[in-house]
């Protein structure tokens, strides 16, 4: 057990409805880690919202939470903005921290560490640069009479460099009453319709927060471990003290949060009874699948490789295993890779799919009659279905060729197994010529991720792309592109389970055994040798064969290939 340290008060909002449940969960998690904490529940006094039940008040009393009523300044027009007043309910000269109710405490790290002696306030930068051009921020600071002082912060999820803009889910200050008055006044000032700020809702409280924090003295800019956005990132195993989960589905998909919820329900029956009254919380009490979800990342893998090298065939093979699911080219891959500078979006995608399946929802995939499509050139349909699962600890993979190939430097950092496929270049290039236009013509500028401007390309890859785009002959571009992709696989060989398509056709069980071992996945193997269309040697185009021989001998030799 830890301590919150001297004179640090904690306040959060509790009101009738879901905020009562969230507030109780937060209070219970804080009390477990910080038994000496001074906890305060701010209860809005607004008749249309109803009264807290005697059961909730009793639970707060059991947890040692003092209740404080207040008049919500922006109810009901802007309910989330009412938080600006609650710090003012606390003792004036005692340091305090406001927490959003939809948070859980995961460690005993003292909250007094939020405010080292030399700092007057603390907050975490916003997850995303959701509001404001530099010109609009200048208007905000000018209207409030605050100097920007040349400071910049970086959004914790998108990585954008921006003028000071903070998440209002955690705000720590030395003088809570003075700060609350300033925050509320600034928020009211910025509601002025004559002030050219564009759309300011639902971010108004956060827009006002930044200049208020900047004006009161030295500011501690926190890392995301103090206000972790689990709705936008998968929860890591270490380093998160306070988790901002936002919705019960995040608790469902994150084992550590699920464990907190289960223990809270056992310790405080009022929490379980409240959860049963909200449909979106019921899956936590009645999961669609048996067992508890396993630890994050231990059951995830990726499939990539050179296009038309059997990646969909392998996706179907693995998806057919008991309690395995493989997403064949999920749409969300592109936005998750382009909107972030790392691979955390792919981790989030996997967590969101797990959440849906644990709720019993259908998911979208390239499937036909429940089986993953093994040739997307022949059949590229998407449909909704629910895979046959009987365990919450199912294996989940996702497959993409070019997008994942381009993002390999970041994907490798996830520590997940990555199955990568290569195929003899002659049938590969022939398939490119007869399938997709972007492969036939090598029109990389049409691709959402692996385009010439994609930030994940290495320097040598950019030079290769520049070289092939300057080539006028399509068959030469195809050869140059295959060479670049082959070199990419060889460059990352140490972090891949690299397979030749021909070897998988010959012995698919060997690949299954290797992947099962890397995922520590017990169980029997299921595989079949399906008939795959092959092309006879006399059908190779002489022009491509010659260019392959001229330009790709080294790469072919590395994979054990020779020209037909």
mmCIF file of C-alpha atoms in Angstrom, residues 79-317:
data_model
loop_
_atom_site.group_PDB
_atom_site.id
_atom_site.type_symbol
_atom_site.label_atom_id
_atom_site.label_comp_id
_atom_site.label_asym_id
_atom_site.label_seq_id
_atom_site.Cartn_x
_atom_site.Cartn_y
_atom_site.Cartn_z
ATOM 1 C CA UNK A 79 -22.671 19.066 -18.435
ATOM 2 C CA UNK A 80 -19.047 17.996 -18.826
ATOM 3 C CA UNK A 81 -18.023 21.599 -18.211
ATOM 4 C CA UNK A 82 -19.388 21.543 -14.667
ATOM 5 C CA UNK A 83 -16.115 20.016 -13.485
ATOM 6 C CA UNK A 84 -14.496 23.465 -13.561
ATOM 7 C CA UNK A 85 -16.128 24.331 -10.214
ATOM 8 C CA UNK A 86 -15.413 21.230 -8.107
ATOM 9 C CA UNK A 87 -11.823 22.014 -7.073
ATOM 10 C CA UNK A 88 -13.250 25.110 -5.403
ATOM 11 C CA UNK A 89 -15.125 22.894 -2.926
ATOM 12 C CA UNK A 90 -11.875 21.810 -1.276
ATOM 13 C CA UNK A 91 -9.761 23.485 1.430
ATOM 14 C CA UNK A 92 -8.128 26.569 -0.057
ATOM 15 C CA UNK A 93 -4.518 26.033 0.994
ATOM 16 C CA UNK A 94 -4.243 22.266 0.530
ATOM 17 C CA UNK A 95 -2.980 20.782 -2.726
ATOM 18 C CA UNK A 96 -5.671 18.915 -4.618
ATOM 19 C CA UNK A 97 -6.237 16.830 -7.709
ATOM 20 C CA UNK A 98 -9.426 16.589 -9.749
ATOM 21 C CA UNK A 99 -10.043 13.257 -11.497
ATOM 22 C CA UNK A 100 -12.619 12.377 -14.118
ATOM 23 C CA UNK A 101 -14.940 9.716 -12.720
ATOM 24 C CA UNK A 102 -14.195 7.237 -15.525
ATOM 25 C CA UNK A 103 -10.711 6.473 -14.228
ATOM 26 C CA UNK A 104 -9.181 3.620 -12.232
ATOM 27 C CA UNK A 105 -6.145 3.673 -9.969
ATOM 28 C CA UNK A 106 -3.695 0.851 -10.749
ATOM 29 C CA UNK A 107 -0.634 1.550 -8.594
ATOM 30 C CA UNK A 108 0.365 2.917 -5.202
ATOM 31 C CA UNK A 109 2.484 5.688 -6.724
ATOM 32 C CA UNK A 110 1.940 8.688 -4.409
ATOM 33 C CA UNK A 111 -0.236 11.323 -6.018
ATOM 34 C CA UNK A 112 1.820 13.900 -4.171
ATOM 35 C CA UNK A 113 4.413 13.191 -6.893
ATOM 36 C CA UNK A 114 2.119 15.075 -9.250
ATOM 37 C CA UNK A 115 3.219 18.338 -7.679
ATOM 38 C CA UNK A 116 6.899 18.564 -6.779
ATOM 39 C CA UNK A 117 7.703 21.487 -4.499
ATOM 40 C CA UNK A 118 8.592 23.902 -7.289
ATOM 41 C CA UNK A 119 5.360 23.448 -9.275
ATOM 42 C CA UNK A 120 1.955 25.112 -8.923
ATOM 43 C CA UNK A 121 -0.060 22.868 -11.232
ATOM 44 C CA UNK A 122 0.087 19.665 -13.244
ATOM 45 C CA UNK A 123 -1.747 18.128 -16.195
ATOM 46 C CA UNK A 124 -1.104 15.838 -19.131
ATOM 47 C CA UNK A 125 -1.088 17.103 -22.728
ATOM 48 C CA UNK A 126 -4.204 16.286 -24.734
ATOM 49 C CA UNK A 127 -4.271 12.906 -26.474
ATOM 50 C CA UNK A 128 -4.938 14.503 -29.861
ATOM 51 C CA UNK A 129 -4.734 18.013 -31.269
ATOM 52 C CA UNK A 130 -8.537 18.123 -31.409
ATOM 53 C CA UNK A 131 -8.946 21.881 -31.351
ATOM 54 C CA UNK A 132 -7.425 25.082 -32.490
ATOM 55 C CA UNK A 133 -5.100 26.563 -35.051
ATOM 56 C CA UNK A 134 -2.191 28.651 -33.695
ATOM 57 C CA UNK A 135 -4.181 31.766 -34.606
ATOM 58 C CA UNK A 136 -7.172 30.675 -32.505
ATOM 59 C CA UNK A 137 -4.958 29.797 -29.570
ATOM 60 C CA UNK A 138 -3.404 33.249 -29.831
ATOM 61 C CA UNK A 139 -6.913 34.743 -29.564
ATOM 62 C CA UNK A 140 -7.664 32.623 -26.482
ATOM 63 C CA UNK A 141 -4.510 33.640 -24.651
ATOM 64 C CA UNK A 142 -4.890 37.288 -25.654
ATOM 65 C CA UNK A 143 -8.530 37.426 -24.489
ATOM 66 C CA UNK A 144 -7.552 35.922 -21.121
ATOM 67 C CA UNK A 145 -4.467 38.104 -20.784
ATOM 68 C CA UNK A 146 -2.013 35.211 -20.538
ATOM 69 C CA UNK A 147 1.396 35.015 -22.216
ATOM 70 C CA UNK A 148 2.243 31.866 -24.171
ATOM 71 C CA UNK A 149 5.926 32.222 -23.255
ATOM 72 C CA UNK A 150 6.936 30.174 -26.293
ATOM 73 C CA UNK A 151 6.004 26.820 -24.747
ATOM 74 C CA UNK A 152 4.977 23.779 -26.784
ATOM 75 C CA UNK A 153 3.738 20.323 -25.799
ATOM 76 C CA UNK A 154 3.318 17.089 -27.730
ATOM 77 C CA UNK A 155 -0.007 15.237 -28.011
ATOM 78 C CA UNK A 156 0.435 11.914 -26.256
ATOM 79 C CA UNK A 157 -1.346 9.746 -28.849
ATOM 80 C CA UNK A 158 -0.927 11.467 -32.224
ATOM 81 C CA UNK A 159 2.506 12.896 -31.389
ATOM 82 C CA UNK A 160 1.591 16.306 -32.823
ATOM 83 C CA UNK A 161 3.634 19.271 -31.613
ATOM 84 C CA UNK A 162 1.163 21.911 -30.433
ATOM 85 C CA UNK A 163 0.672 24.991 -28.308
ATOM 86 C CA UNK A 164 -0.136 24.102 -24.665
ATOM 87 C CA UNK A 165 -3.375 22.090 -24.650
ATOM 88 C CA UNK A 166 -4.137 19.699 -21.792
ATOM 89 C CA UNK A 167 -6.499 16.849 -21.000
ATOM 90 C CA UNK A 168 -8.935 17.894 -18.278
ATOM 91 C CA UNK A 169 -9.295 14.378 -16.864
ATOM 92 C CA UNK A 170 -6.602 15.059 -14.254
ATOM 93 C CA UNK A 171 -5.783 18.512 -12.920
ATOM 94 C CA UNK A 172 -3.564 18.992 -9.863
ATOM 95 C CA UNK A 173 -3.089 22.414 -8.253
ATOM 96 C CA UNK A 174 -1.653 23.986 -5.098
ATOM 97 C CA UNK A 175 -4.497 26.459 -4.503
ATOM 98 C CA UNK A 176 -7.707 24.717 -5.589
ATOM 99 C CA UNK A 177 -10.174 27.490 -4.731
ATOM 100 C CA UNK A 178 -8.244 30.209 -6.544
ATOM 101 C CA UNK A 179 -7.722 27.928 -9.518
ATOM 102 C CA UNK A 180 -11.392 26.867 -9.714
ATOM 103 C CA UNK A 181 -12.520 30.507 -9.769
ATOM 104 C CA UNK A 182 -10.041 31.279 -12.528
ATOM 105 C CA UNK A 183 -10.997 28.179 -14.567
ATOM 106 C CA UNK A 184 -14.724 28.892 -14.359
ATOM 107 C CA UNK A 185 -14.266 32.573 -15.236
ATOM 108 C CA UNK A 186 -12.082 31.711 -18.229
ATOM 109 C CA UNK A 187 -14.598 29.142 -19.455
ATOM 110 C CA UNK A 188 -17.410 31.695 -19.273
ATOM 111 C CA UNK A 189 -15.300 34.291 -21.072
ATOM 112 C CA UNK A 190 -14.626 31.910 -23.944
ATOM 113 C CA UNK A 191 -18.353 31.311 -24.506
ATOM 114 C CA UNK A 192 -18.535 34.810 -26.029
ATOM 115 C CA UNK A 193 -20.012 34.254 -29.530
ATOM 116 C CA UNK A 194 -18.184 37.336 -30.829
ATOM 117 C CA UNK A 195 -14.846 35.676 -30.125
ATOM 118 C CA UNK A 196 -13.761 33.964 -33.358
ATOM 119 C CA UNK A 197 -12.878 30.495 -32.062
ATOM 120 C CA UNK A 198 -14.894 28.321 -34.410
ATOM 121 C CA UNK A 199 -16.431 25.179 -32.913
ATOM 122 C CA UNK A 200 -15.433 25.169 -29.239
ATOM 123 C CA UNK A 201 -17.673 22.396 -27.884
ATOM 124 C CA UNK A 202 -17.149 19.804 -26.421
ATOM 125 C CA UNK A 203 -13.603 21.025 -25.711
ATOM 126 C CA UNK A 204 -14.383 24.361 -24.038
ATOM 127 C CA UNK A 205 -13.270 23.319 -20.535
ATOM 128 C CA UNK A 206 -9.959 22.046 -21.941
ATOM 129 C CA UNK A 207 -9.436 25.181 -24.027
ATOM 130 C CA UNK A 208 -9.868 27.292 -20.893
ATOM 131 C CA UNK A 209 -7.701 24.933 -18.820
ATOM 132 C CA UNK A 210 -4.458 25.560 -20.697
ATOM 133 C CA UNK A 211 -4.157 29.348 -20.115
ATOM 134 C CA UNK A 212 -5.320 28.958 -16.499
ATOM 135 C CA UNK A 213 -2.563 26.459 -15.778
ATOM 136 C CA UNK A 214 -0.004 28.578 -17.619
ATOM 137 C CA UNK A 215 -0.931 31.707 -15.655
ATOM 138 C CA UNK A 216 -0.633 30.382 -12.114
ATOM 139 C CA UNK A 217 3.066 29.545 -11.960
ATOM 140 C CA UNK A 218 5.447 26.689 -12.821
ATOM 141 C CA UNK A 219 3.581 23.874 -14.567
ATOM 142 C CA UNK A 220 4.412 20.167 -14.356
ATOM 143 C CA UNK A 221 3.696 18.553 -17.751
ATOM 144 C CA UNK A 222 2.806 14.952 -16.923
ATOM 145 C CA UNK A 223 3.451 11.800 -18.899
ATOM 146 C CA UNK A 224 0.502 9.659 -19.935
ATOM 147 C CA UNK A 225 1.030 7.208 -17.070
ATOM 148 C CA UNK A 226 -0.934 9.602 -14.867
ATOM 149 C CA UNK A 227 -3.911 9.834 -17.232
ATOM 150 C CA UNK A 228 -3.626 6.939 -19.648
ATOM 151 C CA UNK A 229 -6.070 7.023 -22.623
ATOM 152 C CA UNK A 230 -7.029 3.343 -22.728
ATOM 153 C CA UNK A 231 -9.802 4.100 -25.224
ATOM 154 C CA UNK A 232 -7.088 5.135 -27.718
ATOM 155 C CA UNK A 233 -4.196 2.848 -26.732
ATOM 156 C CA UNK A 234 -3.807 -0.680 -25.427
ATOM 157 C CA UNK A 235 -2.936 -0.665 -21.747
ATOM 158 C CA UNK A 236 0.726 -1.580 -21.130
ATOM 159 C CA UNK A 237 1.677 -3.916 -18.311
ATOM 160 C CA UNK A 238 3.705 -1.304 -16.436
ATOM 161 C CA UNK A 239 3.940 2.439 -15.952
ATOM 162 C CA UNK A 240 0.248 3.379 -15.709
ATOM 163 C CA UNK A 241 -0.871 4.813 -12.368
ATOM 164 C CA UNK A 242 -4.282 6.164 -13.362
ATOM 165 C CA UNK A 243 -6.142 4.725 -16.336
ATOM 166 C CA UNK A 244 -8.761 6.811 -18.169
ATOM 167 C CA UNK A 245 -10.948 4.081 -19.649
ATOM 168 C CA UNK A 246 -13.965 6.190 -20.817
ATOM 169 C CA UNK A 247 -16.307 3.231 -21.469
ATOM 170 C CA UNK A 248 -17.020 -0.214 -19.953
ATOM 171 C CA UNK A 249 -15.983 -1.917 -23.189
ATOM 172 C CA UNK A 250 -12.398 -0.884 -22.483
ATOM 173 C CA UNK A 251 -12.602 -2.582 -19.077
ATOM 174 C CA UNK A 252 -13.960 -5.674 -20.802
ATOM 175 C CA UNK A 253 -11.046 -5.958 -23.221
ATOM 176 C CA UNK A 254 -8.223 -5.031 -20.812
ATOM 177 C CA UNK A 255 -7.425 -7.848 -18.341
ATOM 178 C CA UNK A 256 -5.946 -5.561 -15.663
ATOM 179 C CA UNK A 257 -9.005 -3.315 -15.665
ATOM 180 C CA UNK A 258 -11.334 -6.297 -15.723
ATOM 181 C CA UNK A 259 -9.559 -7.646 -12.651
ATOM 182 C CA UNK A 260 -10.112 -4.348 -10.797
ATOM 183 C CA UNK A 261 -13.802 -4.409 -11.728
ATOM 184 C CA UNK A 262 -14.301 -8.021 -10.595
ATOM 185 C CA UNK A 263 -12.576 -7.417 -7.265
ATOM 186 C CA UNK A 264 -14.570 -4.227 -6.700
ATOM 187 C CA UNK A 265 -17.846 -6.077 -7.311
ATOM 188 C CA UNK A 266 -16.876 -8.778 -4.829
ATOM 189 C CA UNK A 267 -15.823 -6.264 -2.193
ATOM 190 C CA UNK A 268 -18.713 -3.837 -2.633
ATOM 191 C CA UNK A 269 -21.998 -5.459 -3.760
ATOM 192 C CA UNK A 270 -23.508 -2.046 -4.540
ATOM 193 C CA UNK A 271 -21.142 -1.776 -7.520
ATOM 194 C CA UNK A 272 -22.326 -5.064 -9.015
ATOM 195 C CA UNK A 273 -25.999 -4.161 -8.511
ATOM 196 C CA UNK A 274 -25.461 -0.792 -10.169
ATOM 197 C CA UNK A 275 -23.633 -2.378 -13.105
ATOM 198 C CA UNK A 276 -26.590 -4.691 -13.754
ATOM 199 C CA UNK A 277 -28.806 -1.635 -14.260
ATOM 200 C CA UNK A 278 -26.828 -0.392 -17.296
ATOM 201 C CA UNK A 279 -26.954 -2.470 -20.521
ATOM 202 C CA UNK A 280 -23.467 -1.398 -21.617
ATOM 203 C CA UNK A 281 -22.001 -2.713 -18.343
ATOM 204 C CA UNK A 282 -23.778 -6.086 -18.328
ATOM 205 C CA UNK A 283 -21.205 -7.864 -20.566
ATOM 206 C CA UNK A 284 -18.700 -7.379 -17.734
ATOM 207 C CA UNK A 285 -20.981 -9.415 -15.493
ATOM 208 C CA UNK A 286 -22.186 -11.906 -18.098
ATOM 209 C CA UNK A 287 -19.345 -12.339 -20.614
ATOM 210 C CA UNK A 288 -20.229 -14.022 -23.894
ATOM 211 C CA UNK A 289 -17.149 -16.240 -23.649
ATOM 212 C CA UNK A 290 -15.795 -18.288 -20.784
ATOM 213 C CA UNK A 291 -12.756 -17.327 -18.755
ATOM 214 C CA UNK A 292 -10.917 -14.077 -18.235
ATOM 215 C CA UNK A 293 -9.077 -12.397 -21.124
ATOM 216 C CA UNK A 294 -5.355 -13.124 -21.106
ATOM 217 C CA UNK A 295 -2.614 -10.559 -20.703
ATOM 218 C CA UNK A 296 -2.377 -7.983 -23.460
ATOM 219 C CA UNK A 297 -0.254 -8.950 -26.447
ATOM 220 C CA UNK A 298 0.257 -12.580 -25.442
ATOM 221 C CA UNK A 299 -2.303 -13.869 -27.940
ATOM 222 C CA UNK A 300 -1.768 -11.516 -30.887
ATOM 223 C CA UNK A 301 0.130 -11.922 -34.144
ATOM 224 C CA UNK A 302 0.438 -10.354 -37.590
ATOM 225 C CA UNK A 303 0.662 -11.688 -41.141
ATOM 226 C CA UNK A 304 2.371 -9.788 -43.932
ATOM 227 C CA UNK A 305 4.585 -10.394 -46.927
ATOM 228 C CA UNK A 306 4.979 -9.643 -50.587
ATOM 229 C CA UNK A 307 1.544 -9.298 -52.245
ATOM 230 C CA UNK A 308 0.254 -12.420 -54.027
ATOM 231 C CA UNK A 309 2.558 -14.665 -51.986
ATOM 232 C CA UNK A 310 -0.102 -16.662 -50.165
ATOM 233 C CA UNK A 311 -0.850 -14.371 -47.229
ATOM 234 C CA UNK A 312 -4.621 -14.885 -47.512
ATOM 235 C CA UNK A 313 -4.094 -18.646 -47.813
ATOM 236 C CA UNK A 314 -2.123 -18.582 -44.551
ATOM 237 C CA UNK A 315 -4.762 -16.342 -42.954
ATOM 238 C CA UNK A 316 -7.415 -18.940 -43.783
ATOM 239 C CA UNK A 317 -5.220 -21.774 -42.520
#
